[in-house]
Amino acid sequence: MLEAFYCPASVAVVGASHDEGKLGHAVLKNLLESGYQGEIYPINPKAEEILGQRTYPSVLAVRGNIDLAVIVIPDRFVATVLEECGQKGVEGVIVITAGFREMGGEGIKKENELLKIVRRYNMRMLGPNCLGVIDTICPLNATFARGMPRKGDIAMMSQSGALMIAILDWALGEEVGFSRFVSLGNKADIDETDLLQLWDEDPHSKVIVAYLEGIADGAKFMEIAQQVTRDTPIIAIKAGTSDAGARAVSSHTGTLAGSERAYEAAFKQAGVTRADSVEELFDYANAFAQAPPLKGDNIAVVSNAGGAAIMATDALDRAQLRLASLEGETIEVLQARLPPGSSALNPVDVRGDADEERYRFALETVLRDENVDGVIAILIPQAVTKVAETANVIADLVHGHDKPVLPCFMGQHTAQVGIQILRDRKIPNYHYPERAVDAMRAMVERWRWLARPAAKHEKLDVRRDQVEHALAEVRADGRLKVGDAEARQIMEAYGITIPQAQLAANPDEAVEVAQRIGYPVVMKIASPDILHKTDIGGVKLNLMGDDDVRDTFDLLMYRASRYMPQAEVWGALVQEMVPQGKEVIIGINCDPQFGPMLLLGLGGIYVEALKDVSVRIAPVARWEAEDMITELRSYPLLRGLRGEKPSDLEAIVDCMLRVSQLAVDFPEIVELDINPLMVHEEGRGAVAIDMRMVLS
Ligand SMILES: Nc1ncnc2c1ncn2[C@@H]1O[C@H](COP(=O)(O)OP(=O)(O)O)[C@@H](O)[C@H]1O
Ligand SMILES: [Mg+2]
């Protein structure tokens, strides 16, 4: 369906111009200079010939077929030209012209018009408001950017045209090669998911990199990315994640940016490697494109300088990677041949006076070690270092082994000959040990992701009808906030353990309930308008007798009327006093792009201050829920510290899976908090003590 953008047999440039200051001139010139072999039709009603090419007044005046039309004309003419393209049977259009959705208001309407025309004629459209397409394989350059990158293995898509120009320019300087280079623009028709699918099948693209400001359809993106990234690594920058950034995005390309955490979770679940900067994007892309895949997480360092080796080791530690412990035999062999003052232990230090032969010996010995999965090879150009020779030796070893070796030639001036040799032999260099380690970390994460089973979603035995019934009651009542009684029904229907409890409207009722539950009890203000009961002294624990309960009832009502006079108060909830445990929060928040998100965190009344949470897009598989627990900073607390018994992690996972299923079964529940889930020792379960639920 998107072939027209690959190797079109003919391209029309609508808006081709004599005027060197116009984009229409730059596009035609680039096309001519890119070595494109097909037919080129410049379209301009006011010219006979441009840049030596015969010119046509409109696409309809062209005799032959047109596969692809590049449109660079003022925005008010674009719709008419699209109509003509449709009539002509053009398959693909690239609308470079801006002035549509990104302008808001009228612009959105105008963009929808374009889309209608495109759909009507069964065309595909890239843009509007984009830079165009570069294809080094075809070759074809249908952009107004300066210069054409080298041929390479990386396919790049970018939502920002300007950033793409910067990347292109930088790529020319750094000699980074690309296979395809696509500017997405406003993504009215073709979006990131279309390109992922296209490039997955592309033998010329080993790695896909993306600069995204928003994702059109979160669920679809996750589904496709998950499949694609099994064969083809995807590395993405998602810009506009901080609050200020998110606003900038909506005014920039008009996309609604999803929240930072939702993207983090979605990328993680789909196996997409996330980069935070352009530098990281290409550090990772180069590693994935040029090094063989990593098959473990034991990393060795070979260096001709102690200080750099230590920096690499520190970085490995910070990245939570493993410093490989070398086999005894490797250490013996190294010890026997390395001079005094070297280190035969990982990190291996060959000393500053090492020539290329000593370096080769050490690196090769380490690479042969079964305990080593990947190597960072550091070289600092010291007085006697043979930079070029060592670069060649490293390149030979890199190409001769199926373990990744990431070289780190440190320095600029003297190191450059080595870096250039590596580059010419298609090996990326990392200027600093930290960057090499970070790229290695990205490879380790990918290896781990590939080793994971595909996420399988268990269907738990639940009572949907009971939830439907409870939600209908809330709606019938004209409310969006789910009250305690309904929340209890819902929790029960989904098999979540809750304490005994009942709402009491007056002191006598409260005493009755307390006696039935049995002392000690807990009492809380029951009101849909009071979110944090503790804040106004609305929770009383450990009440031991009838008088206590009576007094507490009056006290709670007094506090509610005093601190929240506007709040609707239903009475007091009398609850069974649950034994102490670890308090966690399990919640649901609906993300506009990815749907329900499951959150787990260290809970209780300090949850917002601690911010110790992990999130995933629902539904989650059992192992994903387990991962969420181990990801928490406070995980050691749950595992049991200082002689404490471990908490019932099973029970947490069980509750998470049930909440995840509830969220997926009832998307109308847009917010849900269980805080706290009181988690007891292993085997003793967990109880959902306090909850809050809001409907859309
Ligand atoms: N039934 C109970 N058993 C034991 N502790 C409880 C019980 N109810 C509340 N607590 C404790 O009181 C804290 C606050 O109660 P909670 O119902 O979550 O109110 P809120 O979050 O509105 O302040 C809980 O985090 C928990 O430590
Ligand atoms: Mg609470």
XYZ file of C-alpha atoms and ligand atoms in Angstrom:
724
model
C 0.000 0.000 0.000
C 2.893 2.355 0.655
C 5.064 1.214 -2.281
C 4.618 4.603 -3.936
C 6.830 6.094 -1.245
C 9.585 3.525 -1.708
C 10.666 3.241 -5.257
C 8.163 5.178 -7.304
C 8.575 4.886 -11.060
C 7.667 8.551 -11.409
C 7.477 11.614 -9.212
C 5.688 14.910 -9.789
C 6.800 18.021 -7.928
C 3.763 20.269 -7.690
C 5.008 23.772 -7.077
C 8.446 23.286 -8.657
C 9.998 26.694 -9.027
C 12.769 28.666 -10.703
C 13.141 30.746 -7.610
C 16.063 29.417 -5.580
C 14.523 30.841 -2.430
C 11.436 28.618 -2.757
C 11.021 25.164 -1.258
C 9.643 23.975 -4.601
C 13.023 24.682 -6.120
C 14.934 22.869 -3.381
C 12.730 19.770 -3.657
C 13.183 19.476 -7.430
C 16.903 20.093 -7.152
C 17.286 17.443 -4.433
C 15.303 14.974 -6.483
C 17.508 15.559 -9.527
C 20.718 15.396 -7.541
C 19.766 12.322 -5.505
C 20.369 10.052 -8.456
C 16.702 9.195 -8.741
C 16.242 7.026 -11.831
C 12.497 7.379 -12.511
C 10.521 9.994 -14.398
C 10.400 13.467 -12.916
C 7.512 15.830 -13.686
C 7.855 19.386 -12.403
C 4.411 21.012 -12.218
C 4.119 24.762 -12.583
C 1.549 26.513 -14.803
C 3.817 29.529 -15.252
C 6.993 27.846 -16.492
C 8.083 25.887 -19.539
C 11.165 24.342 -18.042
C 12.851 24.342 -14.650
C 16.374 23.106 -13.931
C 16.494 21.707 -17.441
C 13.282 19.686 -16.997
C 10.184 20.100 -19.133
C 7.411 21.501 -16.956
C 3.668 20.764 -16.972
C 0.794 23.071 -16.024
C -0.922 20.432 -13.835
C -0.683 16.760 -12.968
C -3.587 16.171 -15.330
C -1.479 17.476 -18.214
C 1.111 14.737 -17.717
C 0.722 11.853 -20.181
C 2.411 9.059 -18.257
C 1.577 7.610 -14.849
C 2.463 9.449 -11.677
C 3.197 7.214 -8.669
C 4.125 9.899 -6.199
C 3.315 13.611 -6.047
C 5.218 16.007 -3.804
C 3.112 19.065 -3.044
C 4.827 22.365 -2.204
C 2.255 25.074 -2.894
C 0.370 27.597 -0.743
C -2.119 25.890 1.583
C -5.249 27.250 -0.102
C -4.482 25.353 -3.329
C -3.635 21.993 -1.773
C -7.167 20.555 -1.770
C -7.660 21.293 -5.480
C -4.349 19.703 -6.376
C -5.195 16.636 -4.317
C -8.445 16.304 -6.288
C -6.433 16.410 -9.501
C -3.985 13.850 -8.147
C -6.924 11.602 -7.332
C -8.334 11.949 -10.824
C -4.922 11.250 -12.286
C -4.617 8.035 -10.279
C -1.624 9.120 -8.220
C -0.945 6.548 -5.456
C 0.973 8.546 -2.896
C 1.137 12.240 -2.027
C 3.591 14.068 0.194
C 2.117 17.342 1.390
C 5.010 19.519 2.490
C 2.796 22.599 2.745
C 2.056 23.737 6.302
C -0.917 25.654 7.703
C -3.239 22.843 8.770
C -3.924 21.039 12.061
C -0.905 22.635 13.721
C -2.686 26.005 13.422
C -5.805 24.815 15.250
C -9.328 26.047 14.394
C -9.812 26.414 10.613
C -6.595 24.495 10.036
C -8.082 21.344 11.540
C -11.086 21.599 9.232
C -8.853 22.109 6.224
C -6.782 19.078 7.142
C -9.890 16.940 7.472
C -10.864 18.082 3.966
C -7.540 16.823 2.623
C -8.003 13.502 4.326
C -11.448 13.101 2.813
C -10.115 13.615 -0.694
C -7.247 11.208 -0.078
C -9.627 8.525 1.182
C -12.088 9.064 -1.632
C -9.423 8.332 -4.244
C -7.729 5.600 -2.266
C -4.463 7.504 -2.098
C -2.014 7.587 0.810
C -0.755 10.874 2.182
C 2.320 11.816 4.146
C 1.972 15.097 6.079
C 0.773 17.787 5.701
C 3.374 20.025 7.295
C 6.246 17.643 6.677
C 9.686 17.667 5.195
C 9.272 14.750 2.824
C 11.076 11.475 2.278
C 14.655 10.438 1.703
C 15.438 6.953 0.544
C 19.082 6.023 0.064
C 18.239 2.612 -1.360
C 16.107 3.818 -4.297
C 17.759 6.441 -4.252
C 15.366 9.342 -3.898
C 15.405 12.645 -2.088
C 11.993 14.310 -2.060
C 12.709 16.841 0.668
C 13.946 20.395 0.825
C 16.703 19.480 3.297
C 20.314 20.096 2.335
C 22.317 17.040 1.515
C 21.627 13.356 1.342
C 22.837 11.031 4.089
C 24.992 7.982 3.458
C 23.416 4.660 2.748
C 23.053 2.658 5.953
C 20.897 0.307 8.010
C 18.896 2.774 10.069
C 15.353 3.796 9.140
C 14.314 7.035 10.764
C 10.963 8.733 11.208
C 10.452 12.109 12.789
C 7.428 14.081 13.737
C 9.445 17.276 13.753
C 10.753 18.428 10.396
C 13.216 20.897 11.834
C 14.761 18.327 14.130
C 15.068 16.016 11.181
C 17.077 18.638 9.320
C 19.426 18.935 12.275
C 19.805 15.161 12.480
C 20.492 14.965 8.762
C 23.156 17.586 9.004
C 24.741 15.907 11.971
C 24.548 12.517 10.232
C 26.452 13.971 7.282
C 29.162 15.158 9.655
C 29.322 11.929 11.634
C 28.905 9.756 8.566
C 25.935 7.919 10.025
C 24.079 5.999 7.350
C 20.340 5.673 6.815
C 18.156 3.477 4.674
C 14.960 5.541 4.852
C 14.282 8.900 6.353
C 10.662 10.010 6.695
C 9.213 13.198 8.104
C 5.752 12.416 9.454
C 4.436 15.960 9.861
C 0.853 16.117 11.082
C 0.201 12.403 10.440
C -3.258 13.026 8.979
C -3.069 9.696 7.163
C 0.246 7.850 7.394
C 1.407 7.545 10.982
C 4.188 5.898 12.965
C 2.432 2.528 13.070
C 2.161 2.357 9.264
C 5.879 2.945 8.965
C 6.728 0.383 11.647
C 4.837 -2.251 9.692
C 6.417 -1.191 6.445
C 9.959 -1.210 7.773
C 9.575 -4.463 9.610
C 9.526 -6.153 6.206
C 12.343 -4.025 4.845
C 15.598 -5.953 4.299
C 17.540 -2.680 4.152
C 16.500 -1.452 7.596
C 18.034 -3.223 10.580
C 16.969 -0.686 13.166
C 14.061 1.736 13.351
C 14.479 5.053 15.129
C 11.658 7.463 15.812
C 11.257 10.953 17.149
C 7.644 11.205 18.281
C 5.645 13.947 19.903
C 2.481 11.957 20.300
C 1.083 8.617 19.238
C -2.138 8.552 17.274
C -3.568 5.255 18.500
C -1.841 3.938 21.604
C -3.306 0.447 21.606
C -2.503 -0.132 17.946
C 1.019 1.216 18.394
C 1.674 -1.188 21.262
C 0.320 -4.144 19.347
C 2.340 -3.475 16.199
C 5.517 -2.349 17.972
C 5.488 -5.510 20.043
C 5.523 -7.652 16.917
C 7.995 -5.545 14.959
C 10.562 -5.217 17.694
C 10.986 -8.992 17.941
C 12.990 -8.790 14.695
C 13.772 -5.120 14.284
C 14.791 -3.032 17.285
C 12.779 0.160 17.671
C 14.346 3.106 19.455
C 12.200 6.117 20.162
C 12.369 9.556 21.663
C 9.035 10.739 22.946
C 9.202 14.484 23.322
C 6.757 16.560 25.267
C 6.582 14.415 28.366
C 7.161 17.000 31.036
C 4.194 19.260 31.711
C 5.698 22.256 29.976
C 6.742 20.054 27.086
C 3.259 18.621 26.739
C 1.820 22.078 26.205
C 4.496 22.824 23.650
C 3.498 19.722 21.728
C -0.161 20.597 21.501
C 0.697 23.935 19.991
C 3.401 22.421 17.793
C 1.877 19.610 15.845
C -1.511 19.617 17.442
C -1.252 16.187 18.975
C -2.390 15.478 22.455
C 0.595 14.125 24.286
C -0.063 11.296 26.673
C 1.316 11.422 30.129
C 4.954 10.610 30.750
C 4.339 7.488 32.747
C 1.950 6.029 30.214
C 4.606 6.299 27.531
C 7.229 4.849 29.779
C 5.001 1.859 30.471
C 3.820 1.420 26.895
C 7.364 1.485 25.502
C 8.566 -0.933 28.127
C 5.705 -3.343 27.478
C 6.102 -3.155 23.721
C 9.879 -3.684 23.902
C 10.627 -0.251 22.465
C 13.980 1.144 23.600
C 13.458 4.615 24.890
C 16.019 7.367 24.354
C 15.955 10.672 26.169
C 18.121 12.591 23.725
C 19.208 12.512 20.094
C 22.655 11.470 21.298
C 21.206 8.418 23.051
C 18.981 7.665 20.089
C 21.994 7.180 17.838
C 24.248 5.641 20.468
C 21.654 2.867 20.729
C 20.829 2.745 17.035
C 24.509 2.329 16.118
C 24.940 -0.470 18.614
C 21.855 -2.327 17.391
C 22.623 -1.765 13.724
C 26.269 -2.706 13.780
C 26.914 -5.079 16.668
C 25.613 -8.642 16.915
C 22.842 -9.101 19.473
C 23.822 -9.540 23.085
C 23.009 -12.934 24.573
C 23.537 -12.329 28.267
C 24.301 -9.597 30.724
C 27.894 -10.300 31.715
C 30.033 -7.445 30.544
C 33.817 -7.216 30.446
C 35.997 -4.148 30.070
C 39.372 -4.103 28.349
C 41.320 -0.884 28.670
C 44.788 0.553 28.265
C 44.185 2.961 31.159
C 43.189 2.255 34.747
C 41.171 5.423 35.303
C 38.960 4.892 32.278
C 38.419 1.266 33.273
C 37.242 2.377 36.683
C 34.866 4.896 35.155
C 33.418 2.161 32.959
C 33.059 -0.122 35.967
C 31.257 2.582 37.926
C 28.926 3.191 35.025
C 28.204 -0.533 34.753
C 27.365 -0.556 38.418
C 25.055 2.443 38.124
C 23.316 0.814 35.159
C 22.908 -2.337 37.272
C 24.848 -4.407 34.763
C 27.026 -7.288 35.743
C 30.795 -7.141 35.594
C 31.592 -10.576 34.173
C 33.739 -12.763 36.413
C 36.325 -14.266 34.113
C 37.019 -17.981 34.047
C 40.112 -19.145 35.942
C 41.741 -20.201 32.717
C 41.255 -16.784 31.128
C 42.864 -15.124 34.130
C 45.827 -17.510 34.027
C 46.418 -16.966 30.338
C 46.223 -13.202 30.776
C 48.468 -13.240 33.827
C 51.084 -15.291 32.049
C 51.437 -12.858 29.161
C 50.555 -9.414 30.462
C 53.454 -7.433 31.996
C 53.568 -6.517 35.690
C 51.246 -3.670 36.588
C 48.491 -4.944 34.297
C 45.256 -6.382 35.591
C 44.131 -9.817 34.499
C 40.856 -9.455 36.340
C 37.819 -7.717 34.874
C 38.235 -4.780 34.161
C 41.287 -5.959 32.270
C 44.005 -3.325 32.142
C 46.684 -3.877 29.503
C 48.687 -0.821 30.700
C 49.416 2.431 28.955
C 52.407 1.078 27.023
C 50.408 -1.668 25.295
C 50.979 -2.038 21.572
C 48.306 -3.364 19.243
C 49.507 -6.932 19.675
C 49.095 -6.882 23.470
C 45.673 -5.275 23.057
C 44.621 -7.923 20.534
C 45.791 -10.717 22.812
C 43.850 -9.392 25.785
C 40.647 -8.585 23.912
C 40.647 -11.895 22.086
C 41.242 -13.870 25.284
C 38.394 -12.063 27.010
C 36.062 -12.558 24.038
C 36.718 -16.291 24.118
C 35.651 -16.515 27.749
C 32.266 -18.228 28.132
C 31.402 -15.977 31.043
C 31.605 -12.893 28.870
C 28.634 -11.757 26.791
C 29.828 -8.323 25.666
C 32.960 -6.172 25.882
C 33.688 -2.492 26.169
C 37.093 -1.837 24.595
C 38.657 1.378 25.814
C 41.652 3.041 24.256
C 43.268 6.253 25.396
C 45.918 7.548 22.976
C 48.947 7.637 25.252
C 52.586 8.377 24.369
C 53.351 5.030 22.755
C 49.821 3.921 21.831
C 49.486 2.834 18.218
C 46.039 4.246 17.612
C 45.495 3.239 13.980
C 46.971 -0.216 14.409
C 44.908 -0.887 17.508
C 41.758 0.306 15.739
C 42.369 -2.224 12.989
C 43.039 -4.975 15.482
C 39.787 -4.192 17.312
C 37.854 -4.033 14.053
C 39.182 -7.471 13.060
C 38.069 -8.938 16.360
C 34.671 -7.194 16.239
C 33.935 -8.698 12.870
C 35.308 -12.088 13.822
C 33.097 -12.692 16.875
C 29.411 -12.950 17.517
C 29.581 -11.025 20.792
C 29.125 -7.278 20.780
C 32.241 -5.179 21.352
C 31.655 -1.469 21.813
C 34.874 0.495 21.308
C 35.555 3.613 23.272
C 38.436 5.631 21.824
C 38.681 8.569 24.170
C 39.885 11.909 22.898
C 39.418 13.995 19.817
C 42.679 14.907 18.185
C 44.965 11.895 18.377
C 42.133 9.412 18.753
C 40.545 10.566 15.501
C 42.561 8.317 13.147
C 41.360 5.309 15.109
C 37.757 6.505 15.190
C 37.837 7.048 11.429
C 39.197 3.552 10.817
C 36.430 2.091 12.952
C 33.846 4.183 11.141
C 35.107 3.077 7.748
C 34.831 -0.487 8.941
C 31.245 0.142 10.066
C 31.907 0.136 13.786
C 30.509 2.898 15.974
C 32.815 4.528 18.486
C 31.646 5.799 21.850
C 33.557 8.830 23.022
C 33.131 8.142 26.713
C 32.905 4.930 28.727
C 29.535 6.007 30.168
C 28.013 6.221 26.708
C 29.342 2.815 25.723
C 27.965 1.379 28.950
C 24.614 3.021 28.344
C 24.421 1.524 24.853
C 25.346 -1.838 26.362
C 22.545 -1.392 28.894
C 20.085 -0.807 26.062
C 21.297 -4.047 24.471
C 20.935 -5.914 27.754
C 17.392 -4.637 28.137
C 16.529 -5.766 24.672
C 18.014 -9.192 25.325
C 15.952 -9.452 28.503
C 12.804 -8.377 26.707
C 13.304 -10.935 23.954
C 13.841 -13.626 26.568
C 10.450 -12.837 28.120
C 7.429 -14.884 27.217
C 4.780 -12.929 25.321
C 2.390 -11.322 27.802
C -0.469 -13.742 28.416
C -3.568 -12.384 30.053
C -5.306 -14.736 32.418
C -9.064 -14.565 32.595
C -10.042 -14.663 36.229
C -13.303 -15.975 37.517
C -15.311 -12.850 38.297
C -18.919 -11.735 38.459
C -19.340 -9.061 35.833
C -23.107 -8.762 36.207
C -22.744 -7.725 39.825
C -20.464 -4.858 38.801
C -22.815 -3.839 35.997
C -25.594 -3.725 38.531
C -23.587 -1.636 41.018
C -22.485 0.832 38.361
C -26.048 1.196 37.091
C -27.100 2.103 40.602
C -24.469 4.826 40.836
C -25.567 6.262 37.507
C -29.247 6.056 38.410
C -28.387 8.126 41.436
C -26.931 10.799 39.145
C -23.449 10.296 40.562
C -20.012 9.648 39.064
C -18.360 8.866 42.377
C -18.917 5.326 43.501
C -20.043 5.089 47.110
C -18.780 2.682 49.703
C -21.587 0.149 49.431
C -21.251 -0.119 45.651
C -17.465 -0.192 45.827
C -17.726 -3.117 48.238
C -20.020 -4.959 45.840
C -17.581 -4.383 43.003
C -14.560 -5.536 44.995
C -16.417 -8.645 46.091
C -17.534 -9.420 42.573
C -13.911 -9.337 41.442
C -12.653 -11.424 44.324
C -10.751 -8.703 46.161
C -10.648 -9.176 49.922
C -12.252 -6.376 51.910
C -12.749 -5.936 55.649
C -16.146 -6.345 57.238
C -17.794 -2.965 57.279
C -21.087 -1.150 57.200
C -22.278 2.393 56.944
C -23.967 3.846 60.054
C -26.228 6.884 59.897
C -26.347 7.567 63.662
C -24.553 6.606 66.895
C -26.967 3.768 67.719
C -26.520 2.178 64.341
C -22.770 2.542 64.699
C -22.819 0.648 67.979
C -24.973 -2.071 66.466
C -22.573 -2.530 63.560
C -19.535 -2.467 65.844
C -20.994 -5.169 68.050
C -21.806 -7.331 65.099
C -18.288 -6.947 63.633
C -16.645 -7.356 67.028
C -14.187 -5.033 68.754
C -11.786 -3.421 68.071
C -13.245 -1.436 65.156
C -12.297 1.509 62.981
C -14.585 4.427 62.147
C -14.289 6.857 59.227
C -16.251 9.725 57.802
C -18.285 8.458 54.849
C -18.623 11.157 52.215
C -18.215 11.209 48.459
C -16.661 14.667 48.745
C -13.925 13.944 51.280
C -11.024 12.267 49.537
C -8.440 12.258 52.242
C -10.221 11.466 55.454
C -7.075 11.455 57.571
C -6.403 15.099 56.672
C -9.416 16.261 58.714
C -9.113 13.684 61.458
C -11.783 11.581 59.830
C -10.292 8.171 60.633
C -10.291 6.711 64.161
C -8.542 3.404 64.700
C -8.723 0.815 67.412
C -12.035 1.697 69.090
C -12.595 -0.674 71.985
C -16.199 -0.274 73.172
C -19.721 1.088 72.699
C -19.061 4.453 74.394
C -15.993 4.944 72.256
C -18.036 4.293 69.129
C -20.837 6.681 70.174
C -18.400 9.502 70.977
C -16.442 8.904 67.807
C -19.570 9.124 65.696
C -20.340 12.592 67.074
C -16.716 13.640 66.749
C -16.541 12.577 63.098
C -19.773 14.410 62.237
C -18.500 17.509 64.016
C -15.212 17.422 62.133
C -16.920 16.941 58.793
C -19.231 19.905 59.322
C -16.388 22.011 60.700
C -13.720 21.352 58.057
C -15.812 20.474 55.026
C -19.131 22.274 55.542
C -20.141 21.830 51.882
C -19.529 18.087 51.822
C -22.398 15.643 51.555
C -21.977 13.298 54.528
C -23.547 9.841 54.524
C -22.570 8.980 58.079
C -19.705 6.935 59.446
C -18.256 3.738 58.103
C -17.627 1.194 60.805
C -14.905 -1.250 59.798
C -13.211 -4.258 61.208
C -9.770 -3.320 62.551
C -7.331 -5.055 60.241
C -3.996 -6.205 61.708
C -0.962 -4.140 60.750
C 0.888 -4.980 57.571
C 2.664 -3.236 54.706
C 0.474 -0.676 52.989
C 0.509 -0.550 49.188
C -1.588 1.341 46.682
C -3.086 -0.279 43.607
C -4.851 2.033 41.199
C -6.176 2.689 37.743
C -5.877 5.858 35.765
C -7.245 6.272 32.286
C -4.712 7.611 29.814
C -6.172 9.329 26.757
C -3.789 7.546 24.394
C -3.201 4.136 25.942
C -6.345 3.526 27.979
C -6.371 2.165 31.515
C -3.038 2.218 33.311
C -2.397 0.056 36.334
C -0.373 1.599 39.121
C 1.345 -0.046 42.059
C 3.148 1.828 44.777
C 4.171 2.001 48.342
C 0.894 3.100 49.825
C -0.663 4.656 52.859
C -1.120 8.302 53.626
C 2.390 9.306 52.417
C 2.019 7.859 48.932
C 2.112 11.207 47.168
C 5.215 12.355 48.967
C 7.103 9.113 48.375
C 6.153 8.717 44.690
C 7.464 5.165 44.727
C 5.316 3.691 41.969
C 5.468 1.529 38.887
C 2.923 1.489 36.089
C 1.838 -0.618 33.127
C -0.879 -0.358 30.558
C -3.693 -2.784 31.403
C -4.247 -5.645 30.959
C -1.090 -6.966 32.583
C 0.236 -10.498 32.582
C 1.244 -12.189 35.824
C 4.965 -11.751 35.197
C 4.427 -8.099 34.388
C 2.678 -7.609 37.727
C 5.605 -9.368 39.410
C 8.018 -7.054 37.596
C 6.080 -4.058 38.859
C 6.662 -5.189 42.426
C 10.390 -5.744 42.033
C 10.731 -2.395 40.287
C 9.614 -0.470 43.368
C 12.367 1.233 45.304
C 10.706 -0.100 48.424
C 10.740 -3.677 47.146
C 13.277 -4.751 49.808
C 10.718 -3.664 52.409
C 8.163 -6.053 50.958
C 10.704 -8.829 50.683
C 11.344 -8.454 54.390
C 14.136 -6.545 56.089
C 16.023 -7.146 59.328
C 14.492 -10.453 60.247
C 10.960 -9.509 59.183
C 8.956 -12.126 57.358
C 8.389 -11.387 53.661
C 5.035 -9.890 52.695
C 2.453 -11.850 50.762
C 3.604 -10.897 47.250
C 1.229 -13.460 45.726
C -1.679 -11.586 47.261
C -0.459 -8.285 45.793
C -0.119 -9.840 42.347
C -3.564 -11.384 42.661
C -5.134 -8.054 43.574
C -3.296 -6.329 40.708
C -4.550 -8.860 38.177
C -8.096 -8.484 39.433
C -7.973 -4.704 39.298
C -6.366 -4.882 35.844
C -9.209 -7.046 34.614
C -11.803 -4.791 36.224
C -10.324 -1.805 34.399
C -10.351 -3.586 31.068
C -13.852 -4.996 31.559
C -15.221 -1.611 32.624
C -13.471 1.201 30.790
C -16.021 3.576 32.301
C -14.121 3.307 35.597
C -11.671 6.095 34.830
C -10.126 6.335 38.251
C -9.691 3.776 40.956
C -7.589 3.784 44.091
C -7.179 1.013 46.563
C -5.146 2.710 49.251
C -4.129 1.046 51.336
C -4.128 -2.566 50.429
C -2.960 -3.915 53.787
C -0.535 -6.708 52.937
C 0.219 -9.328 55.543
C 2.975 -11.886 55.862
C 3.485 -14.524 53.210
C 0.454 -16.808 53.054
C -1.768 -14.462 55.055
C -3.259 -12.429 52.239
C -4.047 -8.770 51.784
C -7.081 -6.628 52.521
C -8.346 -3.614 50.531
C -9.101 -1.155 53.317
C -9.915 2.079 51.540
C -11.022 2.686 47.997
C -12.225 5.368 45.712
C -13.714 4.983 42.265
C -14.845 7.498 39.678
C -16.845 6.879 36.500
C -16.564 8.740 33.216
N -9.803 -1.000 58.964
C -8.561 -0.593 59.218
N -7.690 -1.384 59.870
C -6.435 -0.973 60.105
N -5.932 0.216 59.731
C -6.741 1.052 59.065
C -8.086 0.694 58.789
N -8.649 1.720 58.128
C -7.702 2.670 58.012
N -6.550 2.285 58.577
C -5.290 3.078 58.622
O -5.595 4.451 58.467
C -5.014 4.983 57.287
C -5.971 5.954 56.631
O -7.218 5.356 56.397
P -7.961 5.430 55.004
O -9.244 4.705 55.124
O -7.042 4.996 53.946
O -8.312 6.991 54.906
P -7.740 8.176 54.005
O -6.865 7.597 52.966
O -8.955 8.803 53.436
O -7.046 9.097 54.912
C -4.712 3.778 56.440
O -3.638 4.044 55.566
C -4.389 2.734 57.475
O -3.069 2.867 57.933
Mg -6.625 5.812 51.998
